[in-house]
PDB file of C-alpha atoms in Angstrom:
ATOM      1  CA  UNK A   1     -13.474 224.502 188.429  1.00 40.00           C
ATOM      2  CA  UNK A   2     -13.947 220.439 188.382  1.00 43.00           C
ATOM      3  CA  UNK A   3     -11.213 217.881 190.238  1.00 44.00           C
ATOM      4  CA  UNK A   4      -9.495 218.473 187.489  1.00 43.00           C
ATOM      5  CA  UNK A   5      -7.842 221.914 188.308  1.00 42.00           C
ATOM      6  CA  UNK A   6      -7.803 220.637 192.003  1.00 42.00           C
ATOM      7  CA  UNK A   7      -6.433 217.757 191.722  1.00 42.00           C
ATOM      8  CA  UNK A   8      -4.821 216.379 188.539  1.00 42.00           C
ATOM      9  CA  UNK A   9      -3.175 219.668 187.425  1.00 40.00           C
ATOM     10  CA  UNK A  10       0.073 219.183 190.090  1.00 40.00           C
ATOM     11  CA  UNK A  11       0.708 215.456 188.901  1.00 42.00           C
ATOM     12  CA  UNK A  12       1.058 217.219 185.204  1.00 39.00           C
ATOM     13  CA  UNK A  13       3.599 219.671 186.261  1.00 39.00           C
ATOM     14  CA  UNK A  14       2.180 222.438 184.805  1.00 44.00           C
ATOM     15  CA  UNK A  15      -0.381 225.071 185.366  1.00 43.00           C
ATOM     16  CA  UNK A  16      -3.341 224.906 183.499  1.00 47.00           C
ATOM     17  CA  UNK A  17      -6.967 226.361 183.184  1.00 50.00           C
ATOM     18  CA  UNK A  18      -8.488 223.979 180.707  1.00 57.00           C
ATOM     19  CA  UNK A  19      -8.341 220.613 178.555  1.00 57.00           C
ATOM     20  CA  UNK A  20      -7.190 222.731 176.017  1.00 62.00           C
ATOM     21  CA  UNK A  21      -3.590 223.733 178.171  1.00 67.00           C
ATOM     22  CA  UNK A  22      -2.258 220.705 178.653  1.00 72.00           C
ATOM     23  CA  UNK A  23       0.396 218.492 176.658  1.00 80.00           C
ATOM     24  CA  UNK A  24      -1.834 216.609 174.355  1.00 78.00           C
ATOM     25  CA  UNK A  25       1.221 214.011 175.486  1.00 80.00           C
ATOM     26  CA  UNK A  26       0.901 214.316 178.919  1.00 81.00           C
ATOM     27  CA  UNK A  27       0.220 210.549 180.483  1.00 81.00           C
ATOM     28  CA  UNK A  28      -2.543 212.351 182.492  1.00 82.00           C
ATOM     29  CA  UNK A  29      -4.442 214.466 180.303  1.00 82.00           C
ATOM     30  CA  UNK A  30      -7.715 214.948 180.812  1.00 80.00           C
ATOM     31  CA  UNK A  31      -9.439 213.231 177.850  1.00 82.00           C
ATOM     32  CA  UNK A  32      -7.663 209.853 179.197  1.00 82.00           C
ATOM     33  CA  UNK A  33      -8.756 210.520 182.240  1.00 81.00           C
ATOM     34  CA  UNK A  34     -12.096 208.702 184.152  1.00 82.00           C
ATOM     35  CA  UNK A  35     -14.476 211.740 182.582  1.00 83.00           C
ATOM     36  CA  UNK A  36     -16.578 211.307 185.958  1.00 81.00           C
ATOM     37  CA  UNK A  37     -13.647 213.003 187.794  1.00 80.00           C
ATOM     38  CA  UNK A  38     -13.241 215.498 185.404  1.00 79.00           C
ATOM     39  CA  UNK A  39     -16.745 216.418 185.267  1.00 77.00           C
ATOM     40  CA  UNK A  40     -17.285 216.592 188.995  1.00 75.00           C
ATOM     41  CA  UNK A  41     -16.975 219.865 190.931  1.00 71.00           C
ATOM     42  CA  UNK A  42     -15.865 220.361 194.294  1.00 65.00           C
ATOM     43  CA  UNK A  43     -16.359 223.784 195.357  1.00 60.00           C
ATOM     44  CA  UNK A  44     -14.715 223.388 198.659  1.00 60.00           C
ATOM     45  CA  UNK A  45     -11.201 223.025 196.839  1.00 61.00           C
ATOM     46  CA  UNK A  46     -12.484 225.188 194.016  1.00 66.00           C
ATOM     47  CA  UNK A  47     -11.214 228.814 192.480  1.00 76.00           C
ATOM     48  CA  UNK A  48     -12.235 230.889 195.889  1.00 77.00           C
ATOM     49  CA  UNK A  49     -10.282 228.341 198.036  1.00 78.00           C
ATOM     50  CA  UNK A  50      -6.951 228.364 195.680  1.00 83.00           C
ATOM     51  CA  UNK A  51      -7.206 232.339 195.912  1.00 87.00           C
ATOM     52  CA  UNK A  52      -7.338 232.004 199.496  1.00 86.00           C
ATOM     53  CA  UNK A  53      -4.114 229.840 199.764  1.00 86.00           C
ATOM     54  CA  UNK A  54      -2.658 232.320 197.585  1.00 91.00           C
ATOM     55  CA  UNK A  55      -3.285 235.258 199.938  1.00 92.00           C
ATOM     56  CA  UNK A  56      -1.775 233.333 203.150  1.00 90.00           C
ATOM     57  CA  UNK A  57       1.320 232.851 200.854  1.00 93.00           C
ATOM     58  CA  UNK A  58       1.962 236.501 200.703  1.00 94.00           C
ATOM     59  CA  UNK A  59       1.424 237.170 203.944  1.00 93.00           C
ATOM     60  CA  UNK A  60      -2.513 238.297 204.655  1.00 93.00           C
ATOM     61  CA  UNK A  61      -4.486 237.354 207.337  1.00 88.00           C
ATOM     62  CA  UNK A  62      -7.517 234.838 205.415  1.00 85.00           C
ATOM     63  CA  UNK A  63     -10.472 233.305 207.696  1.00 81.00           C
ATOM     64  CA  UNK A  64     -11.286 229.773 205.998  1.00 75.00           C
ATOM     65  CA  UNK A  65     -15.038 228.771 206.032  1.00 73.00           C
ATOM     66  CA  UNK A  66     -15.405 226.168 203.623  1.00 66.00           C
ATOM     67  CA  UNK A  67     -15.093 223.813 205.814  1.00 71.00           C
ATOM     68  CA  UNK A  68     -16.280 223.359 209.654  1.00 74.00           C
ATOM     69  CA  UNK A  69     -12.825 223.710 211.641  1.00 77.00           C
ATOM     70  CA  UNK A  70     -13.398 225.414 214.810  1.00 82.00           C
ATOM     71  CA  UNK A  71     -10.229 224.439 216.271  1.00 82.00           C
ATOM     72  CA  UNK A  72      -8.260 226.288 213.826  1.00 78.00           C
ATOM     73  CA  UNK A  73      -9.966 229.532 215.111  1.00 79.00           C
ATOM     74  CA  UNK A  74      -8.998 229.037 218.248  1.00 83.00           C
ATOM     75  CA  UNK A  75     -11.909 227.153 219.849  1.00 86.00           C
ATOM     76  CA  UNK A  76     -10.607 224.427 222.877  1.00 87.00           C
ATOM     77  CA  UNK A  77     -10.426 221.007 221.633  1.00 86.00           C
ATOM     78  CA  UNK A  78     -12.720 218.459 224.162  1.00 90.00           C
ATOM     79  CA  UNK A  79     -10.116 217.068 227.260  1.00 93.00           C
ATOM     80  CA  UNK A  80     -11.361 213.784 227.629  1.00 96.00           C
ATOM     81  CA  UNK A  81     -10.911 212.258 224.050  1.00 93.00           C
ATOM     82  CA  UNK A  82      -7.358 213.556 223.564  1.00 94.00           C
ATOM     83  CA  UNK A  83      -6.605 212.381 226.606  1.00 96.00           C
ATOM     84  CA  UNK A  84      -7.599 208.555 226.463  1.00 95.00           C
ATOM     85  CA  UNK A  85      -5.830 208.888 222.949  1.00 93.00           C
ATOM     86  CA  UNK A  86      -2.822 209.259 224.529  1.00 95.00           C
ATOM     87  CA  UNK A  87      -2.865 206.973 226.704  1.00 96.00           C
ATOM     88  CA  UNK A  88      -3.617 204.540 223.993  1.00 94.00           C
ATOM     89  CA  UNK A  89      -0.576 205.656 221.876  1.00 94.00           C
ATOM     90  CA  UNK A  90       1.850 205.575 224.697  1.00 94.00           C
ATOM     91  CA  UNK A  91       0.713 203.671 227.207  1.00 94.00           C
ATOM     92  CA  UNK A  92       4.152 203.376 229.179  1.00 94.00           C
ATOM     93  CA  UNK A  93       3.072 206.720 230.639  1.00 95.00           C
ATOM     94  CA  UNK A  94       0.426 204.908 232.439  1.00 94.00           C
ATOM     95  CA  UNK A  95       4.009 203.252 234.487  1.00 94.00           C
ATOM     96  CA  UNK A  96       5.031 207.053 235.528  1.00 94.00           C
ATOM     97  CA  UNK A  97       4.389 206.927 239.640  1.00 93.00           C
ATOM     98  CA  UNK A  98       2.093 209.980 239.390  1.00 94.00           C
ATOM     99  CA  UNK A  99       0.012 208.882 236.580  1.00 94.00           C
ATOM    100  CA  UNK A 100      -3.365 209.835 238.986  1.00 92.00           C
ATOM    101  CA  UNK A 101      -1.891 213.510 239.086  1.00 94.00           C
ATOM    102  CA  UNK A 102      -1.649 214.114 235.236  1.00 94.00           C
ATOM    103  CA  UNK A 103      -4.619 212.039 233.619  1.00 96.00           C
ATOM    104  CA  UNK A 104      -8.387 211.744 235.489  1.00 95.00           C
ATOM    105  CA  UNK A 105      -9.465 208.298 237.014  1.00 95.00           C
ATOM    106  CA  UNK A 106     -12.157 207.561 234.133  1.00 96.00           C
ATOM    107  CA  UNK A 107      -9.507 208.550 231.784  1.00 97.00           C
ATOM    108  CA  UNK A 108      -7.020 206.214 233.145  1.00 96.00           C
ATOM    109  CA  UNK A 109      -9.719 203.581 233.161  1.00 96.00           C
ATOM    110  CA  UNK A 110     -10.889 203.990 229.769  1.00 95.00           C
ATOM    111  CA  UNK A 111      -7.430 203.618 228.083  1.00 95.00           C
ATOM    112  CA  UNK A 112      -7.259 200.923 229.805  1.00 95.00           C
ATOM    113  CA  UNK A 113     -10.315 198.753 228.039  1.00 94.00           C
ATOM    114  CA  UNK A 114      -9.558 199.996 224.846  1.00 93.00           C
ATOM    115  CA  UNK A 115      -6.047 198.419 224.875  1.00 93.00           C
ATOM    116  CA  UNK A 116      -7.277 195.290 225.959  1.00 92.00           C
ATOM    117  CA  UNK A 117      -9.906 195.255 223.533  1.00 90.00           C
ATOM    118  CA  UNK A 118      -7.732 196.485 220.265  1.00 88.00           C
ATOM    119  CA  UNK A 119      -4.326 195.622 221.557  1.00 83.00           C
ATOM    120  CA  UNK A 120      -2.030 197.978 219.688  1.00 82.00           C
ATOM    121  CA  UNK A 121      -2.622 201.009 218.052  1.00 83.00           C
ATOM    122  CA  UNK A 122      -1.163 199.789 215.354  1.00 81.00           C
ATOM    123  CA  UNK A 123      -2.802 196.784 214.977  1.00 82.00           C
ATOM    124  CA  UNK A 124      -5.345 196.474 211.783  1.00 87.00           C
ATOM    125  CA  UNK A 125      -8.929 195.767 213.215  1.00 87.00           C
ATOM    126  CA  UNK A 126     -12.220 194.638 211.735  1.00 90.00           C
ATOM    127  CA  UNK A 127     -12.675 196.229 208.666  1.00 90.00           C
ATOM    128  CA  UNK A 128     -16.249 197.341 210.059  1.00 92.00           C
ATOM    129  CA  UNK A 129     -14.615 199.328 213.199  1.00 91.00           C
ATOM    130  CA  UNK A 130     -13.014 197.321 216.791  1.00 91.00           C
ATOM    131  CA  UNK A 131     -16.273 195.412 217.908  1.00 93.00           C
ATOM    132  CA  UNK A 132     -15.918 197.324 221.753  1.00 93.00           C
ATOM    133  CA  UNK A 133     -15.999 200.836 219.971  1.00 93.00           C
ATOM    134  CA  UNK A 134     -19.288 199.464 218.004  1.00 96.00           C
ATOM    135  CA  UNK A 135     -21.036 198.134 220.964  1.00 96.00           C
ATOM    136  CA  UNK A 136     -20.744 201.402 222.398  1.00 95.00           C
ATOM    137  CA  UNK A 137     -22.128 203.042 219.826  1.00 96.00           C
ATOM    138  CA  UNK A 138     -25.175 200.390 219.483  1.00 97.00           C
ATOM    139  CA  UNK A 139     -25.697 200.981 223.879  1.00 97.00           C
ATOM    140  CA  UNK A 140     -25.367 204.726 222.834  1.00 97.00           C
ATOM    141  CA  UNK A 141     -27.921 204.659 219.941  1.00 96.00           C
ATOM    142  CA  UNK A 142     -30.427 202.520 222.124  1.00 96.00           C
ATOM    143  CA  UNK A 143     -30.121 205.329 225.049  1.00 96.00           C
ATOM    144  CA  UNK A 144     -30.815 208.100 223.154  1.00 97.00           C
ATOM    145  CA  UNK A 145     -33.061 206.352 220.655  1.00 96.00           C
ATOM    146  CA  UNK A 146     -34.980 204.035 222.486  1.00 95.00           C
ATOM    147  CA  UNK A 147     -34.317 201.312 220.354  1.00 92.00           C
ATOM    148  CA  UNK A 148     -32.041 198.089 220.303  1.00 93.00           C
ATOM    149  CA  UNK A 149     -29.074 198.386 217.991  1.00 94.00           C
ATOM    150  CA  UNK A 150     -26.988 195.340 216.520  1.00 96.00           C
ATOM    151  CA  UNK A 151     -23.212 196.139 217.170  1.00 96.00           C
ATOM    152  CA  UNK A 152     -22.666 193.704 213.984  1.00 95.00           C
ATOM    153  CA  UNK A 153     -24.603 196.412 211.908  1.00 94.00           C
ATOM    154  CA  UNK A 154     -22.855 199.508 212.864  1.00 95.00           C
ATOM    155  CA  UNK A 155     -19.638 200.338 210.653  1.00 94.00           C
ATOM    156  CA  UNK A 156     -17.172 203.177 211.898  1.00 94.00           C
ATOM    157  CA  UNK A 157     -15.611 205.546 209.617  1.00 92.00           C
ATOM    158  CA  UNK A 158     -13.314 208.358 209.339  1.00 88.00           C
ATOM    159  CA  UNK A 159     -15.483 210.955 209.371  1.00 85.00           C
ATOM    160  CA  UNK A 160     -18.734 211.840 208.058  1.00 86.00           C
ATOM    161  CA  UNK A 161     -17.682 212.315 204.451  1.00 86.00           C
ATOM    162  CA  UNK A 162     -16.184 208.681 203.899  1.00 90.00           C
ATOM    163  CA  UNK A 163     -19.361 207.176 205.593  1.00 91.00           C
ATOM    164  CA  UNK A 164     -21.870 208.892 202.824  1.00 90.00           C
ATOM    165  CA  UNK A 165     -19.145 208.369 199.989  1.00 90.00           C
ATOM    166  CA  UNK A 166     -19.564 204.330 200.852  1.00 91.00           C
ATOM    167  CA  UNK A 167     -23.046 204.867 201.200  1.00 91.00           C
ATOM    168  CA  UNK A 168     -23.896 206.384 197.771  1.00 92.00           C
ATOM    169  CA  UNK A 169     -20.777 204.152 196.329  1.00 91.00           C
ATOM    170  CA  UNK A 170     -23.451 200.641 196.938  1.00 91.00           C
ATOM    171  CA  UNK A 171     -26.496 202.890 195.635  1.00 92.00           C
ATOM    172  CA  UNK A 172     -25.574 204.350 192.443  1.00 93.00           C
ATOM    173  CA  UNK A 173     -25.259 202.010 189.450  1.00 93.00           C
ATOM    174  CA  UNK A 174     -25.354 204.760 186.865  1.00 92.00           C
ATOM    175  CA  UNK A 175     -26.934 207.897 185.406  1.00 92.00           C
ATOM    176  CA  UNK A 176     -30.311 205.994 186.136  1.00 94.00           C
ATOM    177  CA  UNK A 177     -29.930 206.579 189.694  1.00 94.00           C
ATOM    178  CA  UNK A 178     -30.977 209.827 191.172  1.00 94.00           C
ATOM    179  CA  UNK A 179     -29.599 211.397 194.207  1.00 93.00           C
ATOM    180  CA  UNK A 180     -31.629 213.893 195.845  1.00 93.00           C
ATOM    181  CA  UNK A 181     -29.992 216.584 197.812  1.00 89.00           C
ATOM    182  CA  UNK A 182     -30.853 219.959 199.278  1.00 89.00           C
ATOM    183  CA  UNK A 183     -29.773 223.668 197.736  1.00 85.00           C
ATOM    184  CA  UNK A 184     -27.812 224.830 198.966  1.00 80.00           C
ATOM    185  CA  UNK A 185     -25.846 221.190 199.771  1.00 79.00           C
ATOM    186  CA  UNK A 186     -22.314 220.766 201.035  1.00 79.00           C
ATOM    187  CA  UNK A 187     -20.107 220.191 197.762  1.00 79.00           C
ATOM    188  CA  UNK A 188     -19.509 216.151 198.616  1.00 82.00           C
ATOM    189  CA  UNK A 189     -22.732 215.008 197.914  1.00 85.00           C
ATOM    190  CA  UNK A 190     -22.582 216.718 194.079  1.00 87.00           C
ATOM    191  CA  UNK A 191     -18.768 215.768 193.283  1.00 87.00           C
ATOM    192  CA  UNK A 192     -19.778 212.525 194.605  1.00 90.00           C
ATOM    193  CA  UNK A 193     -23.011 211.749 192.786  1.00 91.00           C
ATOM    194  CA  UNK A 194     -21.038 212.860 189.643  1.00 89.00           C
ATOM    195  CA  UNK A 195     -17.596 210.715 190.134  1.00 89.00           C
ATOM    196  CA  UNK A 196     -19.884 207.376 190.824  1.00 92.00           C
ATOM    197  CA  UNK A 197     -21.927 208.317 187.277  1.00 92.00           C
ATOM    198  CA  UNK A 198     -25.119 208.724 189.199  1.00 93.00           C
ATOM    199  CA  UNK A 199     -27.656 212.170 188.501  1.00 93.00           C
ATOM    200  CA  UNK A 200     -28.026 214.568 190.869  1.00 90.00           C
ATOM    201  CA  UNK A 201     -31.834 215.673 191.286  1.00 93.00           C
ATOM    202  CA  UNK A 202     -31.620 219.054 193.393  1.00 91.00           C
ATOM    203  CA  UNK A 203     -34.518 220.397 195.401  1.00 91.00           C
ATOM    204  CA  UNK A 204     -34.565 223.728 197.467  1.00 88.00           C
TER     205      UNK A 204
END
């Protein structure tokens, strides 16, 4: 199943298997669609994931391993992180008398420097991530890797998947430009190859 059944289907109100099922009026039927998204596959959202969602709606117990999400089976989530997070989000509760008796020292101290660095939480930052967060990384990067690393360079995203969806997005200028990627490969790299009009070149 491409994007299409994933993804486009809902918006047409209607459940469908194949070009052939929809409204030839519908505003978004597939042949006036971008045919890169039609023609890309994620398997991750695909038939075996849908079936899943359908079992948890009547009731049965369903494991999901598509995707890596140890938290939802239970695993602890790390302290620390959560913690400076929200202290960032509401820092008034740094005020509370016995702040030292709910949050750690270091955890108290780190909330700190990130406020003054970004402000607000809500504040919009440099588009390449806040420039304290990147120097981090770069003094992080040169510890384990032994080399110097230019805080200007380094761009923060939301997760692994947007970073290589940029990546490839400046590579690929069309079916000319092969992306090589490992079989089995996590579904992103094909669906993304294919919705930028690049080729994928498998190898095992």
């Amino acid at each position: 199943m491409g994007l299409l059944g994933a993804s486009v289907v809902p918006l047409l109100g209607q459940t469908v298997s194949s070009k052939e099922d929809v409204n030839p009026n519908a505003i978004l039927h597939p042949n006036r669609l971008n045919q890169n998204v039609v023609n890309a596959e994620y398997a991750v959202r695909g038939k075996l994931y849908l079936a899943a969602q359908a079992r948890q709606k009547s009731g049965k117990q369903v494991i999901l391993t598509n995707v890596g999400n140890p938290q939802a089976l239970g695993q602890k989530p790390i302290t620390f992180p959560r913690q400076v997070l929200a202290l960032v989000t509401y820092p008034d509760l740094m005020n509370l008398p016995n702040i030292g008796q709910i949050f750690p020292e270091d955890v108290i101290a780190r909330a700190k420097s990130y406020l003054k660095a970004v402000g607000s939480t809500g504040a919009y930052q440099d588009s390449r991530g806040n420039a304290m967060v990147r120097t981090e990384v770069a003094n992080f990067l040169m510890k384990r890797d032994g080399f110097v690393a230019d805080p200007d360079l380094i761009f923060l995203t939301d997760g692994a998947s947007v970073g290589i969806t940029l990546c490839m997005r400046v590579a690929i200028r069309s079916r000319a430009d092969g992306v090589m990627m490992p079989i089995p490969q996590y579904p992103l790299y094909s669906a993304t190859v294919e919705l930028l009009g690049g080729t994928r070149v498998d190898y095992l």
